[in-house]
Every structure is written in C-alpha cells, then in structure tokens.
CSV table of C-alpha atoms in Angstrom, one decimal:
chain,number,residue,atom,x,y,z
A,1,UNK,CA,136.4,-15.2,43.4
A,2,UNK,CA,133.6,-17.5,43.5
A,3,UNK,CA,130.1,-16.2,44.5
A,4,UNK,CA,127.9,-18.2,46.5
A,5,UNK,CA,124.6,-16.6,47.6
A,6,UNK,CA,121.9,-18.0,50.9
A,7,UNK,CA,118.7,-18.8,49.5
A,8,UNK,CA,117.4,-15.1,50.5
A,9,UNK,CA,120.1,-13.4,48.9
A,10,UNK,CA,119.5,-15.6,45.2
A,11,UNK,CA,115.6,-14.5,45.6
A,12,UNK,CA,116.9,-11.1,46.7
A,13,UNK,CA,119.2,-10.5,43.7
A,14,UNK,CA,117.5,-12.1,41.0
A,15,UNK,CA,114.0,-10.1,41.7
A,16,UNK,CA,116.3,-7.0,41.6
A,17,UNK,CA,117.8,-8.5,37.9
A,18,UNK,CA,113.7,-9.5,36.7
A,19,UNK,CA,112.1,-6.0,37.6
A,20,UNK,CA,114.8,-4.0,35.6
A,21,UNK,CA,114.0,-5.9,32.8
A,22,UNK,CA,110.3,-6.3,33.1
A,23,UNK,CA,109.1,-3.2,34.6
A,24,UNK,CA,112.3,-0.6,34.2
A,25,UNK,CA,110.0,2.2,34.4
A,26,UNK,CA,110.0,1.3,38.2
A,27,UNK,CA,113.7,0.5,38.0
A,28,UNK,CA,115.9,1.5,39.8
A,29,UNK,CA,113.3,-0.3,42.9
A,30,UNK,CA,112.6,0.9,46.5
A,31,UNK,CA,112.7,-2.0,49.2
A,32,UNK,CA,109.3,-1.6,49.5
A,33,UNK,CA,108.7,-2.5,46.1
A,34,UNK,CA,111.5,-5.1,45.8
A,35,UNK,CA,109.7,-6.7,49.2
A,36,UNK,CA,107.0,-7.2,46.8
A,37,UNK,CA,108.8,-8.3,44.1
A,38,UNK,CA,110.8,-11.2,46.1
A,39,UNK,CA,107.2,-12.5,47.7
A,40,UNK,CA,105.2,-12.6,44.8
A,41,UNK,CA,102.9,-15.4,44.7
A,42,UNK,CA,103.2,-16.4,41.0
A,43,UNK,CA,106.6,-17.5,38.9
A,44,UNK,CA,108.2,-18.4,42.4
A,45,UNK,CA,109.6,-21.4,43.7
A,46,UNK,CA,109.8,-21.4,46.6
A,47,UNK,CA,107.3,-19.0,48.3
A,48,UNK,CA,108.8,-16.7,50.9
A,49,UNK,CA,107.8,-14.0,53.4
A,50,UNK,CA,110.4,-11.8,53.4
A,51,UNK,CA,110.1,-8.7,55.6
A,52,UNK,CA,111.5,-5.1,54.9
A,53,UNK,CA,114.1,-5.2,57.1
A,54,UNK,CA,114.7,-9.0,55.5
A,55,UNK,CA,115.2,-7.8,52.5
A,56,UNK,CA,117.7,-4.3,53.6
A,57,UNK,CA,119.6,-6.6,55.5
A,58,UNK,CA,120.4,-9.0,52.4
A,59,UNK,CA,120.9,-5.9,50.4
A,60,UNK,CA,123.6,-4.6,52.3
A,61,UNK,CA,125.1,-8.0,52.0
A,62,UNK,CA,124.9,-7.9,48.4
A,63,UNK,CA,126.4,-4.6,48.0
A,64,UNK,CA,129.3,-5.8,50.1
A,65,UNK,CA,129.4,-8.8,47.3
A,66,UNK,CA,129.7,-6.0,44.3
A,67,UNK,CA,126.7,-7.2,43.2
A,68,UNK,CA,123.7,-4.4,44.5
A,69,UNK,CA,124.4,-0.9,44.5
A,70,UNK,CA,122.4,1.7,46.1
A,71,UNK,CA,121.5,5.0,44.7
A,72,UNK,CA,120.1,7.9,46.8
A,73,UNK,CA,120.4,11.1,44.7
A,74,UNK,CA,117.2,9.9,42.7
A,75,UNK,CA,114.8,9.9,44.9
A,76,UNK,CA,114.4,11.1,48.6
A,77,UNK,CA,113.9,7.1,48.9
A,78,UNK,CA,116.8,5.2,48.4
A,79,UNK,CA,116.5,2.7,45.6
A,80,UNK,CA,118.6,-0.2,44.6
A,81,UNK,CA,119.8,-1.6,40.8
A,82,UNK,CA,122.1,-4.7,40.2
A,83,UNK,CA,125.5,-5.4,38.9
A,84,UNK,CA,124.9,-9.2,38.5
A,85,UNK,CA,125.9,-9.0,35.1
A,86,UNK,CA,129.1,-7.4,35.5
A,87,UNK,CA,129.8,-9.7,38.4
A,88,UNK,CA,129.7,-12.8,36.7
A,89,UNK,CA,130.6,-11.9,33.0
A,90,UNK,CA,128.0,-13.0,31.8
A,91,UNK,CA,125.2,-11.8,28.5
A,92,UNK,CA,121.8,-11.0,29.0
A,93,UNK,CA,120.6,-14.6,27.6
A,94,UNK,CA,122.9,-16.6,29.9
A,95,UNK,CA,121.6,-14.3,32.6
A,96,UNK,CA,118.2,-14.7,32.1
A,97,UNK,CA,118.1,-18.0,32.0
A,98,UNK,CA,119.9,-18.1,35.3
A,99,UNK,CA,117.9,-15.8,37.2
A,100,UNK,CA,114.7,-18.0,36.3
A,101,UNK,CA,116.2,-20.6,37.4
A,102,UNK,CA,117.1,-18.5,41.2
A,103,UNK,CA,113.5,-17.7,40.5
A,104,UNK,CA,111.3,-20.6,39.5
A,105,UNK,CA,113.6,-23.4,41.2
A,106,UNK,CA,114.5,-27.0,38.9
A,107,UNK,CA,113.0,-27.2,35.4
A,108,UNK,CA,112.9,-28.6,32.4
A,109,UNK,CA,114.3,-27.5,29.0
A,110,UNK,CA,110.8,-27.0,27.7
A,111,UNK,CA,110.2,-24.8,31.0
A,112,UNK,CA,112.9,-23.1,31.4
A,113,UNK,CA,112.8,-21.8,27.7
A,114,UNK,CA,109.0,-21.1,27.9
A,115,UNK,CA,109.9,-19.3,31.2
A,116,UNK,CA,113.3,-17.3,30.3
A,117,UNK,CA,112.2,-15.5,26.9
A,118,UNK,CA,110.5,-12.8,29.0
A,119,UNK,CA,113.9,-12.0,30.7
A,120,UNK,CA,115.5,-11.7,27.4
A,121,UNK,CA,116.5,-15.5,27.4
A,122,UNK,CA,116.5,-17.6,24.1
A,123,UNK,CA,113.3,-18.7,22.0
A,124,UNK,CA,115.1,-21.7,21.0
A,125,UNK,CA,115.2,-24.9,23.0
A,126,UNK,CA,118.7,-25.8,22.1
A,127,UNK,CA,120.1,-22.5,22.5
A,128,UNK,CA,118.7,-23.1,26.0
A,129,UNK,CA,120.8,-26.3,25.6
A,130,UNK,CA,124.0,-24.2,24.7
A,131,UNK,CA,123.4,-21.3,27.3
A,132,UNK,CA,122.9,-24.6,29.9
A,133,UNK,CA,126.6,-26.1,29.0
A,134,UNK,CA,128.1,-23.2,29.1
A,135,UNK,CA,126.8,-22.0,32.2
A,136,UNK,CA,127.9,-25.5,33.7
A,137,UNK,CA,131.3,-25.1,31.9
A,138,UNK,CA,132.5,-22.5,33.9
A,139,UNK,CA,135.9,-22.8,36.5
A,140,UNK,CA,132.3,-22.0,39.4
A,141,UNK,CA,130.0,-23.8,37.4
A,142,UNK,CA,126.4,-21.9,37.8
A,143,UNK,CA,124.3,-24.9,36.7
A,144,UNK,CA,123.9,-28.2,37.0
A,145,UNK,CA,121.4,-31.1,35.6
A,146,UNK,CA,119.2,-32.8,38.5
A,147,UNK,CA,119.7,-36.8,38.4
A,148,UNK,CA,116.2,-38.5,36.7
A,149,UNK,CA,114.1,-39.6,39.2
A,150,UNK,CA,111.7,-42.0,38.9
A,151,UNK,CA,108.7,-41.5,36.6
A,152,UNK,CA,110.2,-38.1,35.6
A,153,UNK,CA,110.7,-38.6,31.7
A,154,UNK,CA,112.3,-35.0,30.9
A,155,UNK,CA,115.5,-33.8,32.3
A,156,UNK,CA,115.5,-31.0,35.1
A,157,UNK,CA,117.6,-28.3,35.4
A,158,UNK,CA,118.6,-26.1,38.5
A,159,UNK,CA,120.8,-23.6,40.0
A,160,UNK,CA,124.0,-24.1,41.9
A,161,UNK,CA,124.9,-20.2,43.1
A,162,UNK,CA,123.0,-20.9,46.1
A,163,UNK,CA,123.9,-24.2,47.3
A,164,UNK,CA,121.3,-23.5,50.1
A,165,UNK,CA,118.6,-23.3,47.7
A,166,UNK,CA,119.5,-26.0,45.6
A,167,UNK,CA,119.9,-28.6,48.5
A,168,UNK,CA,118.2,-32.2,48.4
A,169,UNK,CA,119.2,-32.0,44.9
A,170,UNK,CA,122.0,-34.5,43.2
A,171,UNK,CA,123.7,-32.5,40.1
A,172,UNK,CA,125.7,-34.1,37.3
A,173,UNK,CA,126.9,-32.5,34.1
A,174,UNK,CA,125.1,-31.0,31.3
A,175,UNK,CA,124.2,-33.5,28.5
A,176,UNK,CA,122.6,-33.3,25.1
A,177,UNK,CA,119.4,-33.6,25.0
A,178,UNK,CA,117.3,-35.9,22.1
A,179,UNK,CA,116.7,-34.5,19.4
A,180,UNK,CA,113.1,-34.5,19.8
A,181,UNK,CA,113.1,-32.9,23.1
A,182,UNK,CA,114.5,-30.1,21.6
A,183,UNK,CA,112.5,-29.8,18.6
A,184,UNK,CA,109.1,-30.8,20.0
A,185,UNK,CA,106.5,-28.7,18.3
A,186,UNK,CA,103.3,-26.2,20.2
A,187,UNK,CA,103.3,-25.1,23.3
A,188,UNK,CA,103.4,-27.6,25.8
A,189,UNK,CA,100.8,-27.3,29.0
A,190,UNK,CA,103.7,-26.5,31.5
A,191,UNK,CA,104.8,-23.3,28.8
A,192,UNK,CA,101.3,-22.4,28.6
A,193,UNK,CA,101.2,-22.0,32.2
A,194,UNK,CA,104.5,-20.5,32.5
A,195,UNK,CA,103.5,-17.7,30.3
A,196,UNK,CA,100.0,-17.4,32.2
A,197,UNK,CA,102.2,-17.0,35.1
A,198,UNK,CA,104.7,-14.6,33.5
A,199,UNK,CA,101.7,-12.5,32.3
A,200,UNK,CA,100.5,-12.4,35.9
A,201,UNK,CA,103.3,-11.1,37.4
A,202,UNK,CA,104.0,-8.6,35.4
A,203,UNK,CA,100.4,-7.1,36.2
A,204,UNK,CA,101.6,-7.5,39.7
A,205,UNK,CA,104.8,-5.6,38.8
A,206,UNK,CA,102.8,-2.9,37.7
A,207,UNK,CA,99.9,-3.0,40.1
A,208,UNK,CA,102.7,-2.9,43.1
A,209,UNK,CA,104.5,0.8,42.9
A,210,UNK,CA,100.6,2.2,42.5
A,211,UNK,CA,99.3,0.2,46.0
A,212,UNK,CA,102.0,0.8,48.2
C-alpha cells in the first residue's frame, strides 16, 4: 500500500528518524522533545510552529500508518521511536537521504550529499545519484527531479511522500548527471553551510532534553 504523508506528518516522522540517529542517547523521544525537534530553526525547510498537541495528534496518525510506535514501559513519560525503515523497505543510506530531503525541502546533488552523510547517507555524489534513481524507480516512486528553472544551473531534487509538501513543484524522472557535477572537487559554499547547519542542530539536539 502506498504511503502518502501531510506535510506535518513528513516533518513529524522524519525528526523522529534524524534524532535516533543523531542524538540516540535521547532516543527513544518524548513529544516534548520531538516538538523541538520538528521546529528547529536550522536544517529546516520549511519553518513550522508545531504545538504539543500538533505533534500527538500526528503521532497517533502515524502509529495508525505502522510507521510510529509508542513505548510506555520506559519511562513514566511516554516516548515514541519509528518504523520508517521497515515501512518502506528501505537501507539506512536510501533513508537518509530521504528524510533530508522531508527535512531540508528541494536540493541539489551537491546539497543533498553535503546534507545526508550525517544521517548515515553516502559521501559520494554519484552514489547520491544511485540512491536518487532508485528511490524514483520504485512501483510509489519517493523522489522526483524538480524541472530547471530559469537561471538555476544545477539540478534539484525533492520529495514526493508528501505531495502536500512538495506542491508548486513539477517532477520528472531521475537523470544522470555530468560528469563534472558529480566529481566537482572542495567543498562547495552551500555544503559548507550545510554542515555549519548540521553542526548546529545537533548542539540544539543536545541542548533541548537539558532545557525542557
């Protein structure tokens, strides 16, 4: 059965996925802490303002999608952990690179790559590429490429689990990209402020359990 999330439930789910990976000393998370988590100001595209009851709602949602489960026997506070994974069949690099996409909204390869690697997704710009097609190759396909508009000179990249979130945007196949786009040398500006922004909200990932 094919999985379609609102835009609430995407930012909802794929905080869940991020904190058990960056921060699973805090995992599974409180919706207290996942309330943080989903209205972080940094490595989030859209911003939102989700509330506590927001967020319980969604999760009750999600649980009845197989793809949340709640957990009360540890801790007198019930706490949540994801089955996204299992859900969709898919590997830890294909999933990271999705969930930054639910994230961080469109990007490019050189982004998305810069962007992904904390979550466990590849280092490699054209195992990006291959993650990418076979994410789109799927009988739901997960991903899609944005069509070029003008002045943009790199392909963009976005999400198509939550139609909701991904509207306003045209989506064709995945193509191949030039060779040189994916063997382009340093860190670009955009990946040097991707990982300024990853570094960030980790900090806040830590900082968040000890404030509230």
């Amino acid at each position: 059965m094919a999985l379609t999330l609102s835009a609430i439930e995407a930012r909802v789910i794929a905080s869940l996925v991020e904190k058990s990976i960056t921060t699973p000393q805090y995992y599974p998370l409180s919706v207290n802490a996942l309330v943080s988590a989903c209205n972080q100001k940094s490595a989030r595209d859209p911003l939102m303002s989700l509330s506590d009851g927001d967020v319980g709602s969604t999760l009750i949602r999600l649980e009845e999608l197989r793809v949340a489960k709640r957990e009360d026997q540890l801790s007198r506070v019930p706490k949540w952990r994801h089955r996204f994974h299992h859900e969709l069949l898919i590997k830890e690099p294909a999933m990271a690179v999705l969930v930054t996409l639910m994230l961080r909204g469109p990007q490019t390869l050189s982004e998305l790559r810069s962007n992904a690697m904390g979550l466990g997704g590849p280092s490699e710009a054209a195992a990006v590429q291959a993650v990418l097609a076979d994410l789109s190759d799927r009988a739901q396909p997960l991903v899609g490429a944005l069509s070029r508009q003008s002045g943009q000179s790199a392909q963009r990249y976005t999400q198509l689990i939550s139609p909701e979130a991904a509207s306003g945007y045209t989506t064709g196949p995945i193509e191949a990209e030039p060779t040189s786009a994916l063997s382009a040398g340093g860190p670009s500006l955009s990946e040097r402020m991707a990982a300024l922004e990853a570094r960030v909200a980790e900090l806040e990932a830590k900082l968040g359990p000890l404030l509230s």
